[in-house]
Amino acid sequence: QKEVEQNSGPLSVPEGAIASLNCTYSDRVSQSFFWYRQYSGKSPELIMSIYSNGDKEDGRFTAQLNKASQYVSLLIRDSQPSDSATYLCAVKDDKIIFGKGTRLHILP
Amino acid sequence: ETGVTQTPRHLVMGMTNKKSLKCEQHLGHNAMYWYKQSAKKPLELMFVYNFKEQTENNSVPSRFSPECPNSSHLFLHLHTLQPEDSALYLCASSRERGSGNEKLFFGSGTQLSVL
């Protein structure tokens, strides 16, 4: 059974600090990795994708991938109250498997 | 309109009712998906269509019946549902199923309550 694990949270981070969200996955041959943001009562929205080891930066967001450790993370710099949401990690081999998500709360 | 639109936004139905969920995408994508989202569970893939052909049925009970008449439209027909089927049903599309870059674009979802 392929699994994607995330800490459910809530993760509370002061405004302006760095929020660090982590995800581990069980399928060693996974090739594509995604982070989706889901606001309460809304649908998931893709914010980052990463396919090779290392870091990928997009504005305040940085995705980090370590395939040897089967670990992918999302860093949010200069956290804003509008970043408060649930962040879903998704991993793809032949199909896309989602984690349960981490609830992030940015404290004003 | 742009993106992925789903109707209705909310649906309450009895266990003997028949209803349908509708999804339409305006992104020029070739793959469409139905996902189920329940509280405290990860998103569960139900069905996938690629170029109008069903490529995946994730062991979904037959009381859920998908239909994909073309690459832009997707339906989920519901009949004799159970209370445990109450959930948020999300439609999504992507450029093509199975591509390495399979980015999903979600509709706003249908919140279904089965009484």
PDB file of C-alpha atoms in Angstrom:
ATOM      1  CA  GLN A   1       0.000   0.000   0.000  1.00  0.00           C
ATOM      2  CA  LYS A   2       1.603   3.230  -1.178  1.00  0.00           C
ATOM      3  CA  GLU A   3       1.399   5.949   1.458  1.00  0.00           C
ATOM      4  CA  VAL A   4       2.073   9.642   1.858  1.00  0.00           C
ATOM      5  CA  GLU A   5       2.513  10.793   5.435  1.00  0.00           C
ATOM      6  CA  GLN A   6       2.064  14.291   6.804  1.00  0.00           C
ATOM      7  CA  ASN A   7       1.749  15.638  10.314  1.00  0.00           C
ATOM      8  CA  SER A   8      -1.873  16.764  10.601  1.00  0.00           C
ATOM      9  CA  GLY A   9      -1.002  19.779  12.770  1.00  0.00           C
ATOM     10  CA  PRO A  10      -2.116  22.383  13.444  1.00  0.00           C
ATOM     11  CA  LEU A  11       1.246  23.980  12.917  1.00  0.00           C
ATOM     12  CA  SER A  12       1.278  27.481  14.402  1.00  0.00           C
ATOM     13  CA  VAL A  13       3.850  29.935  13.070  1.00  0.00           C
ATOM     14  CA  PRO A  14       4.218  33.646  13.904  1.00  0.00           C
ATOM     15  CA  GLU A  15       3.637  36.097  11.085  1.00  0.00           C
ATOM     16  CA  GLY A  16       6.866  36.861   9.253  1.00  0.00           C
ATOM     17  CA  ALA A  17       8.565  33.602  10.281  1.00  0.00           C
ATOM     18  CA  ILE A  18       9.376  30.587   8.091  1.00  0.00           C
ATOM     19  CA  ALA A  19       6.783  27.811   8.005  1.00  0.00           C
ATOM     20  CA  SER A  20       8.201  24.348   7.319  1.00  0.00           C
ATOM     21  CA  LEU A  21       5.884  21.579   6.145  1.00  0.00           C
ATOM     22  CA  ASN A  22       7.114  18.028   5.769  1.00  0.00           C
ATOM     23  CA  CYS A  23       6.011  14.945   3.894  1.00  0.00           C
ATOM     24  CA  THR A  24       7.366  11.406   3.597  1.00  0.00           C
ATOM     25  CA  TYR A  25       6.347   8.795   1.053  1.00  0.00           C
ATOM     26  CA  SER A  26       6.670   5.050   0.831  1.00  0.00           C
ATOM     27  CA  ASP A  27       7.031   4.394  -2.908  1.00  0.00           C
ATOM     28  CA  ARG A  28      10.702   4.660  -3.802  1.00  0.00           C
ATOM     29  CA  VAL A  29      10.029   4.928  -7.548  1.00  0.00           C
ATOM     30  CA  SER A  30       7.834   8.032  -7.238  1.00  0.00           C
ATOM     31  CA  GLN A  31       8.849  10.610  -9.807  1.00  0.00           C
ATOM     32  CA  SER A  32       6.706  13.710  -9.363  1.00  0.00           C
ATOM     33  CA  PHE A  33       5.856  15.629  -6.217  1.00  0.00           C
ATOM     34  CA  PHE A  34       3.306  18.351  -5.639  1.00  0.00           C
ATOM     35  CA  TRP A  35       2.096  20.701  -2.935  1.00  0.00           C
ATOM     36  CA  TYR A  36      -1.517  21.838  -2.933  1.00  0.00           C
ATOM     37  CA  ARG A  37      -3.042  24.490  -0.688  1.00  0.00           C
ATOM     38  CA  GLN A  38      -6.638  24.127   0.460  1.00  0.00           C
ATOM     39  CA  TYR A  39      -8.420  26.920   2.265  1.00  0.00           C
ATOM     40  CA  SER A  40     -11.285  25.940   4.536  1.00  0.00           C
ATOM     41  CA  GLY A  41     -14.393  25.249   2.461  1.00  0.00           C
ATOM     42  CA  LYS A  42     -12.491  25.531  -0.811  1.00  0.00           C
ATOM     43  CA  SER A  43     -10.914  23.111  -3.259  1.00  0.00           C
ATOM     44  CA  PRO A  44      -7.176  22.296  -3.467  1.00  0.00           C
ATOM     45  CA  GLU A  45      -4.970  24.596  -5.529  1.00  0.00           C
ATOM     46  CA  LEU A  46      -1.561  23.596  -6.885  1.00  0.00           C
ATOM     47  CA  ILE A  47       1.202  25.833  -5.554  1.00  0.00           C
ATOM     48  CA  MET A  48       4.431  23.903  -6.234  1.00  0.00           C
ATOM     49  CA  SER A  49       5.713  20.932  -8.183  1.00  0.00           C
ATOM     50  CA  ILE A  50       9.175  19.373  -8.007  1.00  0.00           C
ATOM     51  CA  TYR A  51      10.695  16.503  -9.947  1.00  0.00           C
ATOM     52  CA  SER A  52      14.411  16.319  -9.127  1.00  0.00           C
ATOM     53  CA  ASN A  53      16.472  16.349  -5.954  1.00  0.00           C
ATOM     54  CA  GLY A  54      17.258  19.709  -4.449  1.00  0.00           C
ATOM     55  CA  ASP A  55      15.407  22.954  -3.992  1.00  0.00           C
ATOM     56  CA  LYS A  56      12.930  24.750  -6.213  1.00  0.00           C
ATOM     57  CA  GLU A  57      11.964  28.308  -5.383  1.00  0.00           C
ATOM     58  CA  ASP A  58       8.882  30.268  -6.448  1.00  0.00           C
ATOM     59  CA  GLY A  59       8.406  33.582  -4.689  1.00  0.00           C
ATOM     60  CA  ARG A  60       8.042  32.970  -0.961  1.00  0.00           C
ATOM     61  CA  PHE A  61       7.708  29.207  -1.503  1.00  0.00           C
ATOM     62  CA  THR A  62      10.561  26.692  -1.669  1.00  0.00           C
ATOM     63  CA  ALA A  63      10.017  22.994  -2.291  1.00  0.00           C
ATOM     64  CA  GLN A  64      12.773  20.606  -1.261  1.00  0.00           C
ATOM     65  CA  LEU A  65      13.110  17.020  -2.453  1.00  0.00           C
ATOM     66  CA  ASN A  66      15.357  14.247  -1.168  1.00  0.00           C
ATOM     67  CA  LYS A  67      14.565  11.021  -3.001  1.00  0.00           C
ATOM     68  CA  ALA A  68      17.126   8.978  -1.077  1.00  0.00           C
ATOM     69  CA  SER A  69      15.330   9.827   2.170  1.00  0.00           C
ATOM     70  CA  GLN A  70      11.875   9.755   0.491  1.00  0.00           C
ATOM     71  CA  TYR A  71      11.184  13.173   1.867  1.00  0.00           C
ATOM     72  CA  VAL A  72       9.690  16.340   0.392  1.00  0.00           C
ATOM     73  CA  SER A  73       9.138  19.611   2.192  1.00  0.00           C
ATOM     74  CA  LEU A  74       7.637  23.040   1.609  1.00  0.00           C
ATOM     75  CA  LEU A  75       9.076  26.191   3.137  1.00  0.00           C
ATOM     76  CA  ILE A  76       7.054  29.389   3.257  1.00  0.00           C
ATOM     77  CA  ARG A  77       9.146  32.482   3.969  1.00  0.00           C
ATOM     78  CA  ASP A  78       7.747  35.654   5.501  1.00  0.00           C
ATOM     79  CA  SER A  79       4.540  33.839   6.491  1.00  0.00           C
ATOM     80  CA  GLN A  80       1.343  35.825   6.145  1.00  0.00           C
ATOM     81  CA  PRO A  81      -2.075  35.269   7.771  1.00  0.00           C
ATOM     82  CA  SER A  82      -3.360  34.521   4.257  1.00  0.00           C
ATOM     83  CA  ASP A  83      -1.084  31.450   4.219  1.00  0.00           C
ATOM     84  CA  SER A  84      -3.283  29.851   6.889  1.00  0.00           C
ATOM     85  CA  ALA A  85      -4.690  26.776   5.161  1.00  0.00           C
ATOM     86  CA  THR A  86      -4.271  23.021   4.879  1.00  0.00           C
ATOM     87  CA  TYR A  87      -1.309  21.977   2.740  1.00  0.00           C
ATOM     88  CA  LEU A  88      -1.610  18.681   0.874  1.00  0.00           C
ATOM     89  CA  CYS A  89       1.433  16.748  -0.278  1.00  0.00           C
ATOM     90  CA  ALA A  90       0.899  14.614  -3.386  1.00  0.00           C
ATOM     91  CA  VAL A  91       3.234  12.019  -4.864  1.00  0.00           C
ATOM     92  CA  LYS A  92       2.990  10.455  -8.288  1.00  0.00           C
ATOM     93  CA  ASP A  93       4.263   7.201  -9.695  1.00  0.00           C
ATOM     94  CA  ASP A  94       1.577   5.578 -11.836  1.00  0.00           C
ATOM     95  CA  LYS A  95      -1.127   7.405  -9.903  1.00  0.00           C
ATOM     96  CA  ILE A  96      -1.263  10.452  -7.669  1.00  0.00           C
ATOM     97  CA  ILE A  97      -1.451   9.683  -3.942  1.00  0.00           C
ATOM     98  CA  PHE A  98      -2.348  12.469  -1.492  1.00  0.00           C
ATOM     99  CA  GLY A  99      -1.434  12.856   2.144  1.00  0.00           C
ATOM    100  CA  LYS A 100      -4.054  13.874   4.701  1.00  0.00           C
ATOM    101  CA  GLY A 101      -2.637  17.392   4.828  1.00  0.00           C
ATOM    102  CA  THR A 102      -1.096  19.659   7.438  1.00  0.00           C
ATOM    103  CA  ARG A 103      -3.137  22.506   8.879  1.00  0.00           C
ATOM    104  CA  LEU A 104      -1.043  25.674   9.040  1.00  0.00           C
ATOM    105  CA  HIS A 105      -2.041  28.615  11.211  1.00  0.00           C
ATOM    106  CA  ILE A 106      -0.142  31.887  10.893  1.00  0.00           C
ATOM    107  CA  LEU A 107      -0.398  33.907  14.084  1.00  0.00           C
ATOM    108  CA  PRO A 108      -0.816  37.673  13.498  1.00  0.00           C
TER     109      PRO A 108
ATOM    110  CA  GLU B   1     -15.712  31.028 -17.951  1.00  0.00           C
ATOM    111  CA  THR B   2     -12.326  29.677 -17.066  1.00  0.00           C
ATOM    112  CA  GLY B   3     -11.028  26.728 -15.072  1.00  0.00           C
ATOM    113  CA  VAL B   4     -13.092  23.838 -13.804  1.00  0.00           C
ATOM    114  CA  THR B   5     -16.717  24.369 -12.834  1.00  0.00           C
ATOM    115  CA  GLN B   6     -18.858  21.959 -10.848  1.00  0.00           C
ATOM    116  CA  THR B   7     -22.571  21.910 -10.169  1.00  0.00           C
ATOM    117  CA  PRO B   8     -24.352  21.773  -7.852  1.00  0.00           C
ATOM    118  CA  ARG B   9     -22.272  23.222  -5.004  1.00  0.00           C
ATOM    119  CA  HIS B  10     -24.423  21.510  -2.390  1.00  0.00           C
ATOM    120  CA  LEU B  11     -26.671  18.483  -2.652  1.00  0.00           C
ATOM    121  CA  VAL B  12     -28.875  16.765  -0.103  1.00  0.00           C
ATOM    122  CA  MET B  13     -30.422  13.498  -1.173  1.00  0.00           C
ATOM    123  CA  GLY B  14     -32.226  10.557   0.310  1.00  0.00           C
ATOM    124  CA  MET B  15     -30.943   7.042  -0.039  1.00  0.00           C
ATOM    125  CA  THR B  16     -33.505   6.205  -2.722  1.00  0.00           C
ATOM    126  CA  ASN B  17     -32.885   9.277  -4.869  1.00  0.00           C
ATOM    127  CA  LYS B  18     -31.030   9.483  -8.157  1.00  0.00           C
ATOM    128  CA  LYS B  19     -28.966  12.582  -8.830  1.00  0.00           C
ATOM    129  CA  SER B  20     -26.041  13.629 -11.013  1.00  0.00           C
ATOM    130  CA  LEU B  21     -23.000  15.800 -10.447  1.00  0.00           C
ATOM    131  CA  LYS B  22     -21.692  17.791 -13.379  1.00  0.00           C
ATOM    132  CA  CYS B  23     -18.191  19.014 -14.152  1.00  0.00           C
ATOM    133  CA  GLU B  24     -16.957  21.110 -17.054  1.00  0.00           C
ATOM    134  CA  GLN B  25     -13.401  22.214 -17.765  1.00  0.00           C
ATOM    135  CA  HIS B  26     -12.393  25.127 -19.973  1.00  0.00           C
ATOM    136  CA  LEU B  27      -8.650  24.483 -19.909  1.00  0.00           C
ATOM    137  CA  GLY B  28      -8.286  22.361 -23.032  1.00  0.00           C
ATOM    138  CA  HIS B  29      -7.212  19.386 -20.909  1.00  0.00           C
ATOM    139  CA  ASN B  30      -7.575  15.762 -21.928  1.00  0.00           C
ATOM    140  CA  ALA B  31      -7.858  14.041 -18.557  1.00  0.00           C
ATOM    141  CA  MET B  32     -10.634  14.376 -16.002  1.00  0.00           C
ATOM    142  CA  TYR B  33     -10.941  12.915 -12.532  1.00  0.00           C
ATOM    143  CA  TRP B  34     -13.418  12.378  -9.717  1.00  0.00           C
ATOM    144  CA  TYR B  35     -12.069  12.539  -6.171  1.00  0.00           C
ATOM    145  CA  LYS B  36     -13.833  12.028  -2.838  1.00  0.00           C
ATOM    146  CA  GLN B  37     -12.754  14.051   0.194  1.00  0.00           C
ATOM    147  CA  SER B  38     -13.966  12.950   3.632  1.00  0.00           C
ATOM    148  CA  ALA B  39     -13.032  14.453   6.973  1.00  0.00           C
ATOM    149  CA  LYS B  40      -9.693  13.243   8.349  1.00  0.00           C
ATOM    150  CA  LYS B  41      -8.987  11.143   5.234  1.00  0.00           C
ATOM    151  CA  PRO B  42      -6.723  11.831   2.278  1.00  0.00           C
ATOM    152  CA  LEU B  43      -8.239  12.635  -1.077  1.00  0.00           C
ATOM    153  CA  GLU B  44      -9.459   9.386  -2.613  1.00  0.00           C
ATOM    154  CA  LEU B  45      -9.257   8.912  -6.347  1.00  0.00           C
ATOM    155  CA  MET B  46     -12.478   7.431  -7.732  1.00  0.00           C
ATOM    156  CA  PHE B  47     -12.326   7.548 -11.528  1.00  0.00           C
ATOM    157  CA  VAL B  48     -10.034   8.810 -14.261  1.00  0.00           C
ATOM    158  CA  TYR B  49     -10.828   9.509 -17.898  1.00  0.00           C
ATOM    159  CA  ASN B  50      -8.134  10.164 -20.468  1.00  0.00           C
ATOM    160  CA  PHE B  51      -9.263  11.319 -23.919  1.00  0.00           C
ATOM    161  CA  LYS B  52     -12.843  10.279 -22.977  1.00  0.00           C
ATOM    162  CA  GLU B  53     -11.800   6.716 -22.118  1.00  0.00           C
ATOM    163  CA  GLN B  54     -12.032   5.478 -18.543  1.00  0.00           C
ATOM    164  CA  THR B  55      -8.553   4.479 -17.470  1.00  0.00           C
ATOM    165  CA  GLU B  56      -9.119   3.989 -13.784  1.00  0.00           C
ATOM    166  CA  ASN B  57     -11.888   2.797 -11.480  1.00  0.00           C
ATOM    167  CA  ASN B  58     -10.488   2.712  -7.984  1.00  0.00           C
ATOM    168  CA  SER B  59     -12.794  -0.064  -6.701  1.00  0.00           C
ATOM    169  CA  VAL B  60     -15.698   2.341  -6.451  1.00  0.00           C
ATOM    170  CA  PRO B  61     -19.148   0.847  -5.614  1.00  0.00           C
ATOM    171  CA  SER B  62     -21.525   0.597  -8.547  1.00  0.00           C
ATOM    172  CA  ARG B  63     -23.910   3.100  -6.953  1.00  0.00           C
ATOM    173  CA  PHE B  64     -21.472   5.675  -8.385  1.00  0.00           C
ATOM    174  CA  SER B  65     -21.535   5.731 -12.182  1.00  0.00           C
ATOM    175  CA  PRO B  66     -19.297   8.101 -14.153  1.00  0.00           C
ATOM    176  CA  GLU B  67     -19.896   9.383 -17.654  1.00  0.00           C
ATOM    177  CA  CYS B  68     -17.532  11.317 -19.889  1.00  0.00           C
ATOM    178  CA  PRO B  69     -19.175  12.328 -23.187  1.00  0.00           C
ATOM    179  CA  ASN B  70     -16.186  14.430 -24.288  1.00  0.00           C
ATOM    180  CA  SER B  71     -12.906  15.738 -22.919  1.00  0.00           C
ATOM    181  CA  SER B  72     -14.564  18.824 -21.446  1.00  0.00           C
ATOM    182  CA  HIS B  73     -17.466  17.264 -19.554  1.00  0.00           C
ATOM    183  CA  LEU B  74     -17.667  14.734 -16.772  1.00  0.00           C
ATOM    184  CA  PHE B  75     -20.656  13.474 -14.838  1.00  0.00           C
ATOM    185  CA  LEU B  76     -21.073  11.376 -11.725  1.00  0.00           C
ATOM    186  CA  HIS B  77     -24.448   9.648 -11.523  1.00  0.00           C
ATOM    187  CA  LEU B  78     -25.560   8.731  -8.022  1.00  0.00           C
ATOM    188  CA  HIS B  79     -28.217   6.219  -6.970  1.00  0.00           C
ATOM    189  CA  THR B  80     -29.151   4.397  -3.776  1.00  0.00           C
ATOM    190  CA  LEU B  81     -26.343   6.049  -1.862  1.00  0.00           C
ATOM    191  CA  GLN B  82     -25.530   5.369   1.781  1.00  0.00           C
ATOM    192  CA  PRO B  83     -25.047   7.937   4.566  1.00  0.00           C
ATOM    193  CA  GLU B  84     -21.311   7.120   4.594  1.00  0.00           C
ATOM    194  CA  ASP B  85     -21.130   8.467   1.036  1.00  0.00           C
ATOM    195  CA  SER B  86     -21.626  11.977   2.426  1.00  0.00           C
ATOM    196  CA  ALA B  87     -18.473  13.885   1.488  1.00  0.00           C
ATOM    197  CA  LEU B  88     -17.035  16.580  -0.745  1.00  0.00           C
ATOM    198  CA  TYR B  89     -16.810  15.351  -4.332  1.00  0.00           C
ATOM    199  CA  LEU B  90     -14.149  17.071  -6.360  1.00  0.00           C
ATOM    200  CA  CYS B  91     -13.690  17.086 -10.089  1.00  0.00           C
ATOM    201  CA  ALA B  92     -10.244  17.784 -11.508  1.00  0.00           C
ATOM    202  CA  SER B  93      -8.589  17.988 -14.891  1.00  0.00           C
ATOM    203  CA  SER B  94      -5.033  17.757 -16.172  1.00  0.00           C
ATOM    204  CA  ARG B  95      -3.344  18.059 -19.524  1.00  0.00           C
ATOM    205  CA  GLU B  96      -2.971  14.295 -19.878  1.00  0.00           C
ATOM    206  CA  ARG B  97      -3.186  11.293 -17.554  1.00  0.00           C
ATOM    207  CA  GLY B  98       0.100   9.552 -17.085  1.00  0.00           C
ATOM    208  CA  SER B  99       2.317  12.420 -18.129  1.00  0.00           C
ATOM    209  CA  GLY B 100       5.136  13.171 -15.725  1.00  0.00           C
ATOM    210  CA  ASN B 101       3.768  16.644 -15.305  1.00  0.00           C
ATOM    211  CA  GLU B 102       0.271  15.589 -14.200  1.00  0.00           C
ATOM    212  CA  LYS B 103      -0.813  18.798 -12.493  1.00  0.00           C
ATOM    213  CA  LEU B 104      -4.397  18.737 -11.259  1.00  0.00           C
ATOM    214  CA  PHE B 105      -6.788  21.662 -11.491  1.00  0.00           C
ATOM    215  CA  PHE B 106      -9.768  21.220  -9.182  1.00  0.00           C
ATOM    216  CA  GLY B 107     -13.309  22.437  -9.374  1.00  0.00           C
ATOM    217  CA  SER B 108     -14.988  23.956  -6.337  1.00  0.00           C
ATOM    218  CA  GLY B 109     -16.584  20.658  -5.385  1.00  0.00           C
ATOM    219  CA  THR B 110     -20.040  19.372  -4.514  1.00  0.00           C
ATOM    220  CA  GLN B 111     -20.770  18.947  -0.813  1.00  0.00           C
ATOM    221  CA  LEU B 112     -23.027  15.899  -0.709  1.00  0.00           C
ATOM    222  CA  SER B 113     -25.175  14.901   2.225  1.00  0.00           C
ATOM    223  CA  VAL B 114     -27.035  11.578   2.129  1.00  0.00           C
ATOM    224  CA  LEU B 115     -29.902  11.295   4.587  1.00  0.00           C
TER     225      LEU B 115
END
